[in-house]
PDB file of C-alpha atoms in Angstrom:
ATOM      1  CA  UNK A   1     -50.443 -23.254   0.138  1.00 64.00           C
ATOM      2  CA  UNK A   2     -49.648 -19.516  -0.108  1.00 61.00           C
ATOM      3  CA  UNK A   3     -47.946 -19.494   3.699  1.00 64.00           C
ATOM      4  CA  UNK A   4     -45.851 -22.188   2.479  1.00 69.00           C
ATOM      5  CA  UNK A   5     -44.499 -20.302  -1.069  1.00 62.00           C
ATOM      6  CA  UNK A   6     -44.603 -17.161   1.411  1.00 58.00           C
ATOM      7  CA  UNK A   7     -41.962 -18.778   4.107  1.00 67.00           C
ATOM      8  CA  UNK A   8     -40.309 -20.590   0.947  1.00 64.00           C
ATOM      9  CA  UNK A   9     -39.694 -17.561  -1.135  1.00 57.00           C
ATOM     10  CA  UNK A  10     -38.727 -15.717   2.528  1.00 60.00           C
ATOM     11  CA  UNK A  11     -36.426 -18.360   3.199  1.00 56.00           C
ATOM     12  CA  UNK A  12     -34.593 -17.839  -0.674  1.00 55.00           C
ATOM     13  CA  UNK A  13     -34.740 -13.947  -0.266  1.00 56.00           C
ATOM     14  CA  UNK A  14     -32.879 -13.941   3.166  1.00 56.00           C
ATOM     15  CA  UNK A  15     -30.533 -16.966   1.815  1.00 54.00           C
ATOM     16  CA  UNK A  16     -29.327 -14.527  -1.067  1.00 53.00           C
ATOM     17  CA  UNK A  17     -28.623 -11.811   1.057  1.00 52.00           C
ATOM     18  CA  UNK A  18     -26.496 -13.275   2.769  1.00 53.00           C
ATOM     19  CA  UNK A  19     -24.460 -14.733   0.411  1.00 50.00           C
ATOM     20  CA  UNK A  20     -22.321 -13.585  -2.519  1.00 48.00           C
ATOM     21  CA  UNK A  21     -24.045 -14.225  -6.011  1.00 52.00           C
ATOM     22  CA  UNK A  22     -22.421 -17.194  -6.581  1.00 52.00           C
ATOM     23  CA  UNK A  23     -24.073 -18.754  -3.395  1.00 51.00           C
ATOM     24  CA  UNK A  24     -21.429 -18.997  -1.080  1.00 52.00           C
ATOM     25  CA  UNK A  25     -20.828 -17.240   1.946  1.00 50.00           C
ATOM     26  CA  UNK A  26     -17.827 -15.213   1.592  1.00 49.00           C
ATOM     27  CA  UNK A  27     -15.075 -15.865   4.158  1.00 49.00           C
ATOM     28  CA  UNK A  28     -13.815 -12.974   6.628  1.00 50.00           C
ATOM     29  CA  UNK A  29     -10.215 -12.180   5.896  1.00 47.00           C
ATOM     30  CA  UNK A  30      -8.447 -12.809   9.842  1.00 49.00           C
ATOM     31  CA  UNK A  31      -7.207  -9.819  11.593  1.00 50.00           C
ATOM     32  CA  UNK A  32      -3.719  -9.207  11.232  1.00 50.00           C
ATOM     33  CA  UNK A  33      -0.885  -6.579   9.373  1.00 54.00           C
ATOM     34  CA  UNK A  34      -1.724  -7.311   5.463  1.00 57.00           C
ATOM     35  CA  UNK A  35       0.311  -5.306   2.933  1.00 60.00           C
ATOM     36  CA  UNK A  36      -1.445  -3.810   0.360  1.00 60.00           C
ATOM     37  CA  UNK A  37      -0.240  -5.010  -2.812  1.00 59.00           C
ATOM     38  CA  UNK A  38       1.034  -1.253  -4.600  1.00 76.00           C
ATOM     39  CA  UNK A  39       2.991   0.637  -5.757  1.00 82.00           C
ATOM     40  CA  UNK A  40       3.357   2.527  -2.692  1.00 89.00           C
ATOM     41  CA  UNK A  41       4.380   0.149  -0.722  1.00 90.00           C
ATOM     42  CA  UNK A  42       7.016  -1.336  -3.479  1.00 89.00           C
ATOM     43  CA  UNK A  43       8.147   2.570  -3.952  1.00 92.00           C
ATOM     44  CA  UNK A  44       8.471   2.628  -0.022  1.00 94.00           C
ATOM     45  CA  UNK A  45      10.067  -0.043   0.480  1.00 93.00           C
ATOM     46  CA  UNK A  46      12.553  -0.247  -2.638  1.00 92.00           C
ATOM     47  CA  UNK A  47      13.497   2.907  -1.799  1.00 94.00           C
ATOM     48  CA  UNK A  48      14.731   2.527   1.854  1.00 94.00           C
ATOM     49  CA  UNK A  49      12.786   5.073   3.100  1.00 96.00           C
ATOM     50  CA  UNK A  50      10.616   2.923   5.647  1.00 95.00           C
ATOM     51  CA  UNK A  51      14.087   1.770   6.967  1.00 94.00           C
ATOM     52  CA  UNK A  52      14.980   5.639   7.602  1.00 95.00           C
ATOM     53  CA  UNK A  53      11.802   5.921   9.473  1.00 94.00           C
ATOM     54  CA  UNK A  54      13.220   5.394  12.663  1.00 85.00           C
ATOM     55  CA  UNK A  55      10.681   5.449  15.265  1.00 87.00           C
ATOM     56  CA  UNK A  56       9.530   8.706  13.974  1.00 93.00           C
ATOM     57  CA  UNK A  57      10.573  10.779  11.496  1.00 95.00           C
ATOM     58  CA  UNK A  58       9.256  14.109   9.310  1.00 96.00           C
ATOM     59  CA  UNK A  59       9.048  13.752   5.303  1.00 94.00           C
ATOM     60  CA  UNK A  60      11.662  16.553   5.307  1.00 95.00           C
ATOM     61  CA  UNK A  61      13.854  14.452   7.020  1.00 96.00           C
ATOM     62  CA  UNK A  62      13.748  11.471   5.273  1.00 96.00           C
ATOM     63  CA  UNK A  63      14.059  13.107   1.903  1.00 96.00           C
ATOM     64  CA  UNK A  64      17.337  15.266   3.463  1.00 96.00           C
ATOM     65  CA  UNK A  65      19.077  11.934   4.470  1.00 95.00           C
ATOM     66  CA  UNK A  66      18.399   9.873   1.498  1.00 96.00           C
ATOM     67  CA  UNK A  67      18.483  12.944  -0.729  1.00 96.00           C
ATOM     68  CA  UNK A  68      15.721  12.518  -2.509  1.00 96.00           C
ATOM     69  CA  UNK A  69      12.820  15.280  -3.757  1.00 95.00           C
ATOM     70  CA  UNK A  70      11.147  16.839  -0.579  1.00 95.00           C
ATOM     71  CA  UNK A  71       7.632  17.121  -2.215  1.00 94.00           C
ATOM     72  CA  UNK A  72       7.500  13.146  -3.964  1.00 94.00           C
ATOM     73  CA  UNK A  73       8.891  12.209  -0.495  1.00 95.00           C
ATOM     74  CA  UNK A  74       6.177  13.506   1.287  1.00 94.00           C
ATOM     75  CA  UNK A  75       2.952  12.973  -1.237  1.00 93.00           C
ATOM     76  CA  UNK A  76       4.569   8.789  -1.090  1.00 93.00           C
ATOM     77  CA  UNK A  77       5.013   9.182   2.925  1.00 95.00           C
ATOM     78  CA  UNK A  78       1.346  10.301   3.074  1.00 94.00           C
ATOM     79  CA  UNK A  79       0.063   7.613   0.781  1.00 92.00           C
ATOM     80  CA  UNK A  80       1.933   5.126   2.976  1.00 93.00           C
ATOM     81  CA  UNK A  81      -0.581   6.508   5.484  1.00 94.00           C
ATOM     82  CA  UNK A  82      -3.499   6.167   3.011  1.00 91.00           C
ATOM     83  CA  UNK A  83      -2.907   2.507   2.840  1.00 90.00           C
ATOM     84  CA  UNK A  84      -1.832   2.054   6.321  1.00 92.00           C
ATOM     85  CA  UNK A  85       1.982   1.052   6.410  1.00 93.00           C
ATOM     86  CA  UNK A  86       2.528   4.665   8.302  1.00 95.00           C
ATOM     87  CA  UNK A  87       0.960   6.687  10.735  1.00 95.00           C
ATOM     88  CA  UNK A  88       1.040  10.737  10.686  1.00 94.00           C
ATOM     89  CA  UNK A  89       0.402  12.613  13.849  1.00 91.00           C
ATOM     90  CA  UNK A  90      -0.515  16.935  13.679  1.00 87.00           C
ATOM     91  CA  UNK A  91       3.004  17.688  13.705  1.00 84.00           C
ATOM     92  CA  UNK A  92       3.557  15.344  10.599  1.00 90.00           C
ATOM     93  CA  UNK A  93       5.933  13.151  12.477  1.00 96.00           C
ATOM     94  CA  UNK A  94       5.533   9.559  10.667  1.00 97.00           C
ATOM     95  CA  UNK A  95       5.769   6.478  11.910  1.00 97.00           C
ATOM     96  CA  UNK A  96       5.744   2.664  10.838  1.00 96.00           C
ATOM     97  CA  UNK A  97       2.389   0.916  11.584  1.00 93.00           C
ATOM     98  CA  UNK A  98       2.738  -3.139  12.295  1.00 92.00           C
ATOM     99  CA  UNK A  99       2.219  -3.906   8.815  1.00 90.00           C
ATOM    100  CA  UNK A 100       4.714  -1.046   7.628  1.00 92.00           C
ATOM    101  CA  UNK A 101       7.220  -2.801  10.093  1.00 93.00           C
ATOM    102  CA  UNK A 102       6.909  -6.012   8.862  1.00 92.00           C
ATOM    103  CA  UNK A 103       8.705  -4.520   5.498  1.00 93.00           C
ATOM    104  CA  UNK A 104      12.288  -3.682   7.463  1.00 94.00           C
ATOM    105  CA  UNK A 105      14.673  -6.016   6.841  1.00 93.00           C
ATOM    106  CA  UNK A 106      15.264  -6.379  10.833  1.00 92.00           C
ATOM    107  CA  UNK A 107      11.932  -7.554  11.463  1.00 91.00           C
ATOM    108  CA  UNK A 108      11.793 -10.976  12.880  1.00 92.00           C
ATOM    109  CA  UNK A 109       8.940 -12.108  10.294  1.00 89.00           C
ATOM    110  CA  UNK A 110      10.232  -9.585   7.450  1.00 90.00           C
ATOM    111  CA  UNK A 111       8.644  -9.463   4.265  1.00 89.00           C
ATOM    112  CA  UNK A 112      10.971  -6.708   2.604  1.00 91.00           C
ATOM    113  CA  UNK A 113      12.664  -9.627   0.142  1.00 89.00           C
ATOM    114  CA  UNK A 114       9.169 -10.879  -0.737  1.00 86.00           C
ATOM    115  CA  UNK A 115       8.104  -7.501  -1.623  1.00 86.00           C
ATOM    116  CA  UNK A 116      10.133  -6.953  -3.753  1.00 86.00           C
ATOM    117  CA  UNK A 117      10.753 -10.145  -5.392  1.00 80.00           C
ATOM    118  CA  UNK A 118       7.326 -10.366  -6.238  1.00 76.00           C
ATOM    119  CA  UNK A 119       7.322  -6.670  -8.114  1.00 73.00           C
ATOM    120  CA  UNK A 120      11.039  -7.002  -9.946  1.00 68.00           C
ATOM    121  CA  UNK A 121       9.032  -9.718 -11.438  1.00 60.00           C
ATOM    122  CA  UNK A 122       6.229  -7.816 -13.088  1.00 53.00           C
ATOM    123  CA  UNK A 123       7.784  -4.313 -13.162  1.00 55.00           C
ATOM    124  CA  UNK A 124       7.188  -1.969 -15.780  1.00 50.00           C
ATOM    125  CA  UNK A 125       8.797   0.922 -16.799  1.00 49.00           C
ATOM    126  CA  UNK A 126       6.610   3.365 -15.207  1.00 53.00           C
ATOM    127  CA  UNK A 127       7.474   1.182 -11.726  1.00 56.00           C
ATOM    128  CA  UNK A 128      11.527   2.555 -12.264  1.00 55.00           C
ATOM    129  CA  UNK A 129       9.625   5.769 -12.907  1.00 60.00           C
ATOM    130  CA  UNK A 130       8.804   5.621  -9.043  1.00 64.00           C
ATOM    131  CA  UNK A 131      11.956   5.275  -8.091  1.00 71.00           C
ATOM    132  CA  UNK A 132      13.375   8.003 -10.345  1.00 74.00           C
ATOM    133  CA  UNK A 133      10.897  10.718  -9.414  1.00 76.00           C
ATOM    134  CA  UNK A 134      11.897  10.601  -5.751  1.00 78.00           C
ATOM    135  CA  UNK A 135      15.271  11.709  -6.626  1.00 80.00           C
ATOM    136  CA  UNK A 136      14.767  13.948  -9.121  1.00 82.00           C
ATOM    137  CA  UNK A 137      11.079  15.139  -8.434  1.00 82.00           C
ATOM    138  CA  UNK A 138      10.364  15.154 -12.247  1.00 79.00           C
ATOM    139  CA  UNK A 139       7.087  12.942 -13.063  1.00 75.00           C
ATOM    140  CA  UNK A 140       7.216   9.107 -13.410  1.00 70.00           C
ATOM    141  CA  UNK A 141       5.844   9.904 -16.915  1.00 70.00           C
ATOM    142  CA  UNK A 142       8.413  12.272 -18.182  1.00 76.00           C
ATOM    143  CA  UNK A 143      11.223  10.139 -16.346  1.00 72.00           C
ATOM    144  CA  UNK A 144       9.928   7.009 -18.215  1.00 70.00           C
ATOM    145  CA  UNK A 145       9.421   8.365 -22.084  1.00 73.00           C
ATOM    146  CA  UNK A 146      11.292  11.696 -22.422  1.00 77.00           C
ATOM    147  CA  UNK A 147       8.378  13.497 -22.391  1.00 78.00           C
ATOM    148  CA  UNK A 148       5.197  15.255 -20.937  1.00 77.00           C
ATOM    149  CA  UNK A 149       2.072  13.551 -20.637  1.00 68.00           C
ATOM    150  CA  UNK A 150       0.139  16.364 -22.650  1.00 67.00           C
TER     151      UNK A 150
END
C-alpha cells in the first residue's frame, strides 16, 4: 500500500511541476520577430526615427537629421536595443533587428500602421510627452503638466 501512495503522490508532484498552477501546460510562444508592446517601440516608431535608421546609423545622427534632442535620442535608441527592435555594435552604430524592420512602412509584412493604431487608441498624455521630449529634451513630465515632478 505505501509503494502505491509513494508512486501516486510521485506521479502528482512531477505532474505539478510541470504545469502552470492552473494545471495546464503552458504553450511555447513560436520563434519569430514579436514587438514588444511599449512605449519604446510606439516612441520609435511614431517618431520616424527607425525609418532614418538606414542600414546603420549613430544616435547623433539620427537626432541631427530629424532635429530632435541628442541625449533622449540616444537613451530611446538604446532602449530600442533593450527590447530588441535595434542592435548597437562598440562603435555605437545602430541598426534595425528583424522585428525593428518589420515597423518601416516599406516592409513587405509592415506593422508600422498597426502600431500605432493600436496606441492613438489608448494614449495618454504622458505618451505625447514622448514625443515632445525628443525635440525639446525637457522631461515627459514637465512637457505634460507644466511642471517638475518634485
Amino acid at each position: 500500500m505505501f509503494k502505491i501512495m509513494l508512486t501516486m503522490f510521485s506521479a502528482l508532484i512531477t505532474y505539478l511541476i510541470g504545469t502552470s498552477p492552473s494545471g495546464i501546460t503552458p504553450l511555447v510562444a513560436p520563434a519569430g520577430p514579436g514587438l514588444p508592446p511599449s512605449e519604446v517601440t510606439y516612441g520609435l516608431t511614431k517618431m520616424n526615427i527607425l525609418e532614418n535608421i538606414g542600414s546603420g546609423s549613430t544616435c547623433t545622427s539620427v537626432a541631427s537629421t530629424l532635429d530632435y534632442d541628442i541625449d533622449f535620442t540616444c537613451r530611446l535608441l538604446n532602449a530600442g536595443v533593450g527590447i530588441k527592435l535595434l542592435t548597437a555594435d562598440f562603435s555605437e552604430i545602430f541598426q534595425l533587428t528583424e522585428a525593428g524592420s518589420m515597423l518601416l512602412e516599406s516592409h513587405p509584412a509592415s506593422l508600422r500602421s498597426a502600431v500605432l493604431m493600436l496606441n492613438e487608441e489608448t494614449r495618454d498624455s504622458y505618451r505625447s510627452a514622448v514625443t515632445s521630449s525628443l525635440k525639446s529634451g525637457v522631461s515627459g513630465f514637465k512637457e505634460a503638466f507644466k511642471a517638475e515632478f518634485w
